[in-house]
């Protein structure tokens, strides 16, 4: 009846999948929202962070490029109720526990012929937080956005990002459609894979 979720629409992930497919990649899109792609591409529907983690583990070995655009929950309730929790029983205390950090896992297990691209949703200290995630999660690129800025990130058709790479590398993509952001990210990936 009730669950913890977030405001992400999944549109940036879908835009990445469509951009990759248009550039000739064979795509597996692991998503929580309803979306379809024509074969040879594939959509794997998941509901929870645990299901997403399991699906990423299943497909990551065969993938050349792994991109984590999902706003994965960091915490989940420790228990769930089979029955509806009644108001008359008073205000419940919800105990949380950490979920698996999928990007951290994928980055840690990355082969030298693979590229891992993460995202960073920030409201403050965007640059230092993004670079910290790049290093600590073992990503090749981190795409950072300020989710408190107007028209950026969660729930919008548009995004504005900074793409961080090793050695102070940074590219700015000003406010534009999420598909154009996806194109800018793949331009960077293409340069690096050459
Ligand atoms: N991520 C993940 N698994 C999680 C949480 C996040 O794979 N359980 C990935 C996201 O898909 C993104 C990156 O890690 O590519 C950064 O996610 P973000 O929400 O910005 O940061 P967190 O790592 O959750 O850290 P914090 O909430 O402290 O900023």
Coordinates of N, CA and C and ligand atoms in Angstrom, one line a residue:
X1 N 0.8 -1.2 0.0 CA 0.0 0.0 0.0 C 0.9 1.3 0.0
X2 N 1.9 1.3 0.8 CA 2.8 2.4 0.9 C 4.3 2.0 0.8
X3 N 5.1 2.8 0.2 CA 6.5 2.4 0.0 C 7.3 3.7 0.0
X4 N 8.6 3.5 0.1 CA 9.5 4.6 -0.1 C 10.0 4.6 -1.6
X5 N 9.9 5.8 -2.2 CA 10.3 5.9 -3.6 C 11.1 7.2 -3.8
X6 N 11.2 7.7 -5.0 CA 11.8 9.0 -5.2 C 11.2 9.7 -6.4
X7 N 11.6 10.9 -6.7 CA 11.0 11.7 -7.7 C 11.6 11.5 -9.1
X8 N 12.5 10.6 -9.3 CA 13.2 10.4 -10.6 C 12.2 9.9 -11.6
X9 N 12.2 10.4 -12.8 CA 11.3 9.9 -13.9 C 11.9 8.8 -14.7
X10 N 13.2 8.6 -14.6 CA 13.9 7.7 -15.5 C 14.2 8.1 -16.9
X11 N 13.8 9.4 -17.2 CA 14.0 9.9 -18.5 C 15.4 10.0 -19.0
X12 N 16.3 10.4 -18.1 CA 17.7 10.5 -18.5 C 18.3 9.1 -18.9
X13 N 17.9 8.1 -18.1 CA 18.4 6.7 -18.5 C 17.8 6.3 -19.8
X14 N 16.5 6.6 -20.0 CA 15.9 6.2 -21.3 C 16.6 6.9 -22.5
X15 N 16.9 8.2 -22.3 CA 17.5 9.0 -23.3 C 18.9 8.4 -23.6
X16 N 19.6 8.0 -22.6 CA 20.9 7.3 -22.8 C 20.8 6.1 -23.6
X17 N 19.8 5.3 -23.3 CA 19.5 4.0 -24.0 C 19.2 4.2 -25.5
X18 N 18.4 5.2 -25.7 CA 18.0 5.5 -27.1 C 19.2 6.1 -27.9
X19 N 19.9 6.9 -27.3 CA 21.1 7.5 -28.0 C 22.1 6.4 -28.3
X20 N 22.4 5.5 -27.3 CA 23.3 4.4 -27.5 C 22.8 3.5 -28.7
X21 N 21.5 3.2 -28.7 CA 21.0 2.4 -29.8 C 21.2 3.1 -31.1
X22 N 20.9 4.4 -31.2 CA 21.0 5.1 -32.4 C 22.5 5.2 -32.9
X23 N 23.4 5.0 -32.0 CA 24.9 5.0 -32.4 C 25.4 3.6 -32.7
X24 N 24.5 2.6 -32.7 CA 24.9 1.2 -33.1 C 25.1 0.2 -32.0
X25 N 25.0 0.7 -30.7 CA 25.2 -0.3 -29.6 C 24.0 -1.2 -29.5
X26 N 24.2 -2.4 -28.9 CA 23.1 -3.2 -28.5 C 22.9 -2.9 -27.0
X27 N 21.6 -2.5 -26.7 CA 21.4 -1.9 -25.4 C 20.5 -2.9 -24.5
X28 N 20.9 -3.0 -23.2 CA 20.0 -3.5 -22.2 C 19.6 -2.4 -21.3
X29 N 18.4 -2.0 -21.2 CA 17.9 -0.9 -20.3 C 17.2 -1.6 -19.1
X30 N 17.9 -1.3 -17.9 CA 17.3 -1.9 -16.7 C 16.6 -0.7 -16.0
X31 N 15.2 -0.8 -15.9 CA 14.5 0.4 -15.6 C 13.3 0.0 -14.6
X32 N 12.9 1.0 -13.9 CA 11.7 0.9 -13.0 C 10.5 1.4 -13.6
X33 N 10.6 2.2 -14.7 CA 9.4 2.8 -15.3 C 9.0 2.0 -16.5
X34 N 7.7 2.1 -17.0 CA 7.4 1.3 -18.2 C 8.0 2.0 -19.4
X35 N 8.7 1.2 -20.1 CA 9.4 1.7 -21.4 C 9.6 0.5 -22.3
X36 N 9.6 0.7 -23.6 CA 9.9 -0.5 -24.5 C 10.9 -0.1 -25.5
X37 N 11.7 -1.1 -25.9 CA 12.7 -0.9 -27.0 C 12.6 -2.1 -27.9
X38 N 12.8 -1.8 -29.2 CA 12.7 -2.9 -30.2 C 13.9 -3.8 -30.1
X39 N 13.8 -5.1 -30.4 CA 14.9 -6.0 -30.5 C 15.9 -5.4 -31.6
X40 N 17.2 -5.6 -31.4 CA 17.9 -6.5 -30.5 C 18.0 -5.9 -29.1
X41 N 17.5 -4.7 -28.9 CA 17.6 -4.1 -27.6 C 16.6 -4.8 -26.6
X42 N 16.9 -4.6 -25.3 CA 16.1 -5.3 -24.3 C 15.8 -4.4 -23.2
X43 N 14.6 -4.6 -22.6 CA 14.3 -3.8 -21.4 C 14.1 -4.9 -20.2
X44 N 14.8 -4.6 -19.1 CA 14.6 -5.5 -17.9 C 13.9 -4.6 -16.9
X45 N 12.7 -5.0 -16.5 CA 11.9 -4.3 -15.6 C 12.2 -4.7 -14.1
X46 N 12.5 -3.7 -13.3 CA 12.8 -4.0 -11.9 C 12.0 -3.0 -11.0
X47 N 11.8 -3.4 -9.7 CA 11.0 -2.5 -8.8 C 11.8 -2.0 -7.7
X48 N 12.8 -2.7 -7.3 CA 13.6 -2.3 -6.1 C 15.1 -2.2 -6.3
X49 N 15.8 -1.6 -5.4 CA 17.2 -1.5 -5.5 C 17.9 -2.9 -5.6
X50 N 17.3 -3.8 -4.8 CA 17.9 -5.2 -4.8 C 17.7 -5.8 -6.1
X51 N 16.5 -5.6 -6.8 CA 16.3 -6.2 -8.1 C 17.1 -5.6 -9.1
X52 N 17.3 -4.3 -9.0 CA 18.2 -3.6 -10.0 C 19.7 -4.1 -9.8
X53 N 20.1 -4.3 -8.6 CA 21.4 -4.7 -8.3 C 21.6 -6.1 -9.0
X54 N 20.6 -7.0 -8.8 CA 20.7 -8.4 -9.3 C 20.8 -8.3 -10.9
X55 N 19.9 -7.5 -11.5 CA 19.9 -7.4 -13.0 C 21.2 -6.8 -13.5
X56 N 21.7 -5.8 -12.8 CA 23.0 -5.2 -13.3 C 24.1 -6.3 -13.2
X57 N 24.1 -7.0 -12.1 CA 25.1 -8.1 -12.0 C 25.0 -9.1 -13.1
X58 N 23.8 -9.4 -13.5 CA 23.6 -10.4 -14.6 C 24.1 -9.9 -15.9
X59 N 24.0 -8.6 -16.2 CA 24.3 -8.1 -17.5 C 25.7 -7.4 -17.6
X60 N 26.3 -7.1 -16.5 CA 27.5 -6.3 -16.5 C 28.7 -6.9 -17.2
X61 N 28.8 -8.2 -17.0 CA 30.0 -8.9 -17.5 C 30.1 -8.8 -19.0
X62 N 28.9 -8.9 -19.7 CA 28.9 -8.9 -21.1 C 28.8 -7.5 -21.7
X63 N 28.9 -6.5 -20.9 CA 28.7 -5.1 -21.4 C 30.1 -4.4 -21.5
X64 N 30.2 -3.6 -22.6 CA 31.4 -2.8 -22.8 C 31.3 -1.5 -22.0
X65 N 30.0 -1.0 -22.0 CA 29.8 0.3 -21.3 C 28.6 0.1 -20.3
X66 N 28.9 0.5 -19.0 CA 27.8 0.3 -18.0 C 27.5 1.7 -17.5
X67 N 26.3 2.1 -17.6 CA 25.9 3.5 -17.2 C 24.9 3.4 -16.1
X68 N 25.1 4.1 -15.0 CA 24.2 4.1 -13.8 C 23.5 5.5 -13.7
X69 N 22.4 5.7 -14.4 CA 21.7 6.9 -14.3 C 20.6 6.9 -13.3
X70 N 20.3 5.7 -12.7 CA 19.2 5.5 -11.8 C 19.4 6.2 -10.5
X71 N 18.3 6.8 -10.0 CA 18.4 7.4 -8.6 C 18.0 6.3 -7.6
X72 N 19.0 5.4 -7.4 CA 18.7 4.2 -6.6 C 18.6 4.7 -5.1
X73 N 17.6 4.0 -4.4 CA 17.4 4.3 -3.0 C 18.7 3.9 -2.2
X74 N 19.1 4.8 -1.3 CA 20.2 4.4 -0.5 C 19.8 3.6 0.7
X75 N 18.5 3.7 1.1 CA 18.0 3.0 2.3 C 16.7 2.3 1.9
X76 N 16.4 1.3 2.6 CA 15.1 0.6 2.5 C 14.6 0.3 3.9
X77 N 13.3 0.2 4.0 CA 12.7 -0.2 5.3 C 13.3 -1.6 5.7
X78 N 13.6 -1.8 6.9 CA 14.1 -3.1 7.4 C 13.1 -4.2 7.4
X79 N 11.8 -3.8 7.6 CA 10.7 -4.8 7.5 C 9.6 -4.3 6.7
X80 N 8.8 -5.2 6.2 CA 7.5 -4.7 5.6 C 6.4 -5.5 6.1
X81 N 5.2 -4.9 6.0 CA 4.0 -5.5 6.6 C 3.2 -6.1 5.5
X82 N 2.8 -7.3 5.7 CA 1.9 -8.0 4.7 C 0.5 -7.4 4.8
X83 N 0.1 -6.9 5.9 CA -1.2 -6.3 6.1 C -1.1 -4.7 6.1
X84 N -2.2 -4.1 5.7 CA -2.2 -2.6 5.8 C -2.0 -2.2 7.2
X85 N -1.1 -1.2 7.4 CA -0.8 -0.7 8.8 C -1.9 0.3 9.1
X86 N -2.6 0.1 10.2 CA -3.8 0.9 10.5 C -3.4 2.2 11.3
X87 N -4.1 3.3 10.9 CA -3.8 4.6 11.6 C -4.1 4.5 13.1
X88 N -5.1 3.7 13.4 CA -5.5 3.6 14.9 C -4.3 3.1 15.7
X89 N -3.4 2.4 15.1 CA -2.2 1.8 15.8 C -1.2 2.9 16.1
X90 N -1.4 4.1 15.7 CA -0.4 5.2 16.0 C 0.6 5.4 14.9
X91 N 1.4 6.4 15.1 CA 2.4 6.8 14.1 C 3.6 5.7 14.1
X92 N 3.8 5.1 13.0 CA 4.8 4.0 13.0 C 6.2 4.6 13.0
X93 N 7.2 3.8 13.5 CA 8.6 4.2 13.4 C 9.1 3.3 12.3
X94 N 9.7 3.9 11.3 CA 10.2 3.1 10.2 C 11.7 3.0 10.4
X95 N 12.2 1.7 10.6 CA 13.6 1.5 10.7 C 14.2 1.2 9.3
X96 N 15.3 1.9 8.9 CA 15.8 1.7 7.6 C 17.1 0.9 7.7
X97 N 17.5 0.4 6.5 CA 18.8 -0.3 6.4 C 19.4 0.1 5.0
X98 N 20.7 0.0 4.9 CA 21.4 0.5 3.6 C 21.1 -0.6 2.5
X99 N 20.9 0.0 1.3 CA 20.9 -0.9 0.1 C 22.3 -1.1 -0.4
X100 N 22.4 -2.0 -1.4 CA 23.7 -2.2 -2.1 C 24.0 -1.0 -2.9
X101 N 25.2 -0.5 -2.9 CA 25.6 0.6 -3.9 C 26.1 -0.1 -5.2
X102 N 25.2 -0.1 -6.2 CA 25.4 -0.8 -7.4 C 26.6 -0.3 -8.2
X103 N 26.7 1.0 -8.3 CA 27.8 1.6 -9.1 C 29.1 1.3 -8.4
X104 N 29.2 1.3 -7.1 CA 30.4 1.0 -6.4 C 30.8 -0.4 -6.7
X105 N 29.9 -1.3 -6.7 CA 30.1 -2.7 -7.0 C 30.7 -2.9 -8.4
X106 N 30.0 -2.3 -9.4 CA 30.3 -2.4 -10.8 C 31.7 -1.8 -11.0
X107 N 31.9 -0.6 -10.4 CA 33.2 0.1 -10.6 C 34.3 -0.7 -10.0
X108 N 34.1 -1.4 -8.9 CA 35.1 -2.2 -8.2 C 35.5 -3.4 -9.0
X109 N 34.5 -3.9 -9.8 CA 34.8 -5.2 -10.6 C 35.1 -4.9 -12.0
X110 N 35.3 -3.7 -12.4 CA 35.4 -3.3 -13.8 C 36.7 -3.9 -14.5
X111 N 36.5 -4.4 -15.7 CA 37.7 -4.9 -16.5 C 38.3 -3.7 -17.2
X112 N 39.5 -3.8 -17.7 CA 40.2 -2.7 -18.3 C 39.6 -2.4 -19.7
X113 N 38.8 -3.3 -20.3 CA 38.2 -3.1 -21.6 C 36.7 -2.6 -21.4
X114 N 36.3 -2.3 -20.1 CA 35.0 -1.8 -19.9 C 35.0 -0.3 -19.4
X115 N 33.9 0.4 -19.7 CA 33.8 1.8 -19.2 C 32.6 1.8 -18.3
X116 N 32.8 2.5 -17.1 CA 31.7 2.7 -16.2 C 31.4 4.2 -16.0
X117 N 30.2 4.5 -16.3 CA 29.8 5.9 -16.1 C 28.7 6.1 -15.0
X118 N 29.0 6.9 -14.0 CA 28.0 7.1 -13.0 C 27.4 8.5 -13.1
X119 N 26.4 8.7 -12.2 CA 25.8 10.0 -12.1 C 26.0 10.5 -10.7
X120 N 25.8 11.8 -10.5 CA 25.8 12.4 -9.2 C 24.7 13.4 -9.1
X121 N 23.8 13.2 -8.2 CA 22.7 14.2 -8.0 C 23.1 15.0 -6.7
X122 N 23.3 16.2 -6.9 CA 23.8 17.1 -5.8 C 22.9 18.3 -5.6
X123 N 23.0 18.9 -4.4 CA 22.3 20.2 -4.2 C 23.4 21.2 -3.8
X124 N 24.6 20.8 -3.3 CA 25.6 21.7 -2.9 C 27.0 21.0 -3.1
X125 N 28.0 21.8 -3.1 CA 29.4 21.3 -3.3 C 29.4 20.3 -4.5
X126 N 28.8 20.7 -5.6 CA 28.6 19.7 -6.7 C 30.0 19.2 -7.2
X127 N 30.9 20.1 -7.4 CA 32.2 19.7 -7.9 C 33.0 18.7 -7.0
X128 N 33.1 19.0 -5.7 CA 33.9 18.2 -4.9 C 33.2 16.8 -4.6
X129 N 31.8 16.9 -4.5 CA 31.1 15.6 -4.3 C 31.2 14.7 -5.5
X130 N 31.1 15.3 -6.7 CA 31.1 14.5 -7.9 C 32.5 13.8 -8.0
X131 N 33.6 14.6 -7.8 CA 34.9 14.1 -8.0 C 35.2 13.0 -6.9
X132 N 34.6 13.2 -5.7 CA 34.7 12.2 -4.7 C 34.0 10.9 -5.1
X133 N 32.9 11.0 -5.8 CA 32.2 9.8 -6.2 C 32.9 9.1 -7.4
X134 N 33.5 9.9 -8.3 CA 34.3 9.4 -9.4 C 35.4 8.5 -8.8
X135 N 36.1 8.9 -7.8 CA 37.3 8.2 -7.3 C 36.8 7.0 -6.5
X136 N 35.9 7.3 -5.5 CA 35.5 6.2 -4.6 C 34.8 5.1 -5.2
X137 N 34.0 5.4 -6.3 CA 33.2 4.3 -6.9 C 33.9 3.7 -8.1
X138 N 35.1 4.2 -8.4 CA 35.8 3.5 -9.5 C 35.2 3.8 -10.9
X139 N 34.6 4.9 -11.1 CA 34.0 5.2 -12.4 C 35.0 5.9 -13.3
X140 N 34.7 5.8 -14.6 CA 35.6 6.5 -15.6 C 35.1 7.9 -15.8
X141 N 33.8 8.1 -15.7 CA 33.2 9.4 -15.9 C 32.1 9.5 -14.8
X142 N 31.9 10.7 -14.3 CA 30.7 11.0 -13.5 C 30.0 12.2 -14.1
X143 N 28.7 12.0 -14.3 CA 27.8 13.1 -14.8 C 27.1 13.7 -13.7
X144 N 27.4 14.9 -13.3 CA 26.8 15.6 -12.1 C 25.8 16.6 -12.5
X145 N 24.7 16.6 -11.8 CA 23.7 17.7 -11.9 C 23.3 18.2 -10.6
X146 N 23.0 19.5 -10.6 CA 22.5 20.2 -9.4 C 20.9 20.1 -9.4
X147 N 20.4 19.1 -8.6 CA 19.0 18.8 -8.7 C 18.1 19.9 -8.0
X148 N 18.8 20.9 -7.4 CA 18.0 22.0 -6.9 C 17.8 23.1 -7.9
X149 N 18.5 23.1 -9.0 CA 18.4 24.2 -10.0 C 17.1 24.0 -10.8
X150 N 16.5 25.1 -11.3 CA 15.2 25.0 -12.1 C 15.4 24.2 -13.4
X151 N 14.5 23.4 -13.7 CA 14.4 22.6 -15.0 C 15.5 21.5 -15.1
X152 N 16.2 21.3 -14.0 CA 17.3 20.3 -14.0 C 16.9 19.0 -13.3
X153 N 17.2 17.9 -14.0 CA 17.1 16.6 -13.3 C 15.7 16.1 -13.0
X154 N 15.4 15.6 -11.8 CA 14.2 14.9 -11.4 C 12.9 15.5 -12.0
X155 N 12.2 14.6 -12.8 CA 10.9 15.0 -13.3 C 10.9 15.9 -14.5
X156 N 12.0 16.4 -14.9 CA 12.0 17.4 -16.1 C 12.4 16.7 -17.4
X157 N 12.1 17.3 -18.5 CA 12.5 16.8 -19.8 C 14.0 17.3 -20.1
X158 N 14.4 18.3 -19.3 CA 15.7 18.9 -19.6 C 16.7 18.6 -18.4
X159 N 18.0 18.9 -18.7 CA 19.0 18.6 -17.7 C 20.2 19.6 -18.0
X160 N 21.0 19.9 -17.0 CA 22.2 20.6 -17.2 C 23.3 19.9 -16.4
X161 N 24.4 19.5 -17.0 CA 25.3 18.7 -16.3 C 26.8 19.1 -16.4
X162 N 27.6 18.6 -15.5 CA 29.1 18.7 -15.7 C 29.5 17.3 -15.8
X163 N 30.4 17.0 -16.8 CA 30.9 15.6 -16.9 C 32.3 15.6 -16.4
X164 N 32.6 14.9 -15.3 CA 33.9 14.8 -14.7 C 34.6 13.5 -15.1
X165 N 35.9 13.7 -15.4 CA 36.8 12.5 -15.7 C 38.0 12.6 -14.8
X166 N 39.0 11.7 -15.1 CA 40.2 11.8 -14.3 C 41.0 13.0 -14.6
X167 N 41.9 13.4 -13.7 CA 42.9 14.5 -13.9 C 42.2 15.8 -14.3
X168 N 41.3 16.3 -13.4 CA 40.6 17.6 -13.6 C 39.8 17.7 -14.8
X169 N 39.5 16.6 -15.5 CA 38.8 16.7 -16.8 C 37.3 17.1 -16.5
X170 N 36.8 18.1 -17.1 CA 35.4 18.5 -16.9 C 34.8 19.2 -18.2
X171 N 33.6 18.7 -18.6 CA 32.9 19.3 -19.7 C 31.6 19.8 -19.2
X172 N 31.2 21.0 -19.6 CA 29.9 21.6 -19.2 C 28.9 21.4 -20.3
X173 N 27.7 20.8 -19.9 CA 26.6 20.8 -20.9 C 25.5 21.6 -20.3
X174 N 25.3 22.8 -20.9 CA 24.3 23.7 -20.4 C 22.9 23.2 -20.6
X175 N 21.9 23.8 -19.9 CA 20.5 23.3 -20.0 C 20.0 23.0 -21.4
X176 N 19.6 21.7 -21.5 CA 19.2 21.2 -22.8 C 18.3 20.0 -22.6
X177 N 17.8 19.4 -23.7 CA 16.9 18.2 -23.6 C 17.8 17.1 -23.2
X178 N 17.2 16.1 -22.4 CA 18.0 15.0 -21.9 C 18.6 14.1 -23.0
X179 N 18.0 14.1 -24.2 CA 18.6 13.4 -25.3 C 19.9 14.0 -25.7
X180 N 20.0 15.4 -25.7 CA 21.2 16.1 -26.1 C 22.3 15.9 -25.0
X181 N 21.9 15.8 -23.7 CA 22.8 15.5 -22.7 C 23.4 14.1 -22.9
X182 N 22.5 13.1 -23.3 CA 23.0 11.8 -23.6 C 24.0 11.8 -24.7
X183 N 23.7 12.6 -25.8 CA 24.6 12.7 -26.9 C 26.0 13.2 -26.5
X184 N 26.0 14.2 -25.6 CA 27.3 14.8 -25.1 C 28.1 13.8 -24.3
X185 N 27.4 13.0 -23.5 CA 28.1 11.9 -22.8 C 28.7 10.9 -23.7
X186 N 27.9 10.5 -24.7 CA 28.5 9.5 -25.7 C 29.6 10.1 -26.5
X187 N 29.6 11.4 -26.8 CA 30.7 12.0 -27.5 C 32.0 11.8 -26.7
X188 N 31.9 12.0 -25.3 CA 33.1 11.9 -24.5 C 33.5 10.4 -24.4
X189 N 32.5 9.5 -24.3 CA 32.9 8.1 -24.3 C 33.6 7.7 -25.6
X190 N 33.1 8.1 -26.7 CA 33.7 7.8 -28.0 C 35.1 8.3 -28.1
X191 N 35.4 9.5 -27.6 CA 36.8 10.0 -27.6 C 37.7 9.1 -26.8
X192 N 37.2 8.7 -25.6 CA 38.0 7.8 -24.7 C 38.2 6.4 -25.3
X193 N 37.2 5.9 -25.9 CA 37.3 4.5 -26.4 C 38.2 4.4 -27.6
X194 N 38.4 5.5 -28.3 CA 39.4 5.6 -29.4 C 40.8 5.4 -28.9
Ligands
LIG1 N1 24.0 4.5 -7.0 C1 24.0 3.1 -7.0 N2 23.4 2.4 -5.9 C2 23.0 3.1 -4.9 C3 23.0 4.5 -4.8 C4 23.5 5.2 -5.9 O1 24.4 2.5 -8.0 N3 22.4 2.4 -3.9 C5 24.6 5.2 -8.1 C6 23.7 6.1 -8.8 O2 23.0 5.4 -9.9 C7 24.7 7.2 -9.4 C8 25.7 7.2 -8.3 O3 25.7 6.0 -7.6 O4 25.3 6.7 -10.6 C9 25.6 8.4 -7.4 O5 24.3 8.4 -6.8 P1 23.9 9.7 -5.9 O6 22.4 9.5 -5.5 O7 24.3 10.9 -6.5 O8 24.8 9.5 -4.6 P2 25.0 8.4 -3.5 O9 26.1 7.5 -3.9 O10 23.7 7.8 -3.2 O11 25.5 9.3 -2.3 P3 24.8 10.5 -1.5 O12 23.3 10.2 -1.5 O13 25.5 10.5 -0.2 O14 25.1 11.8 -2.3

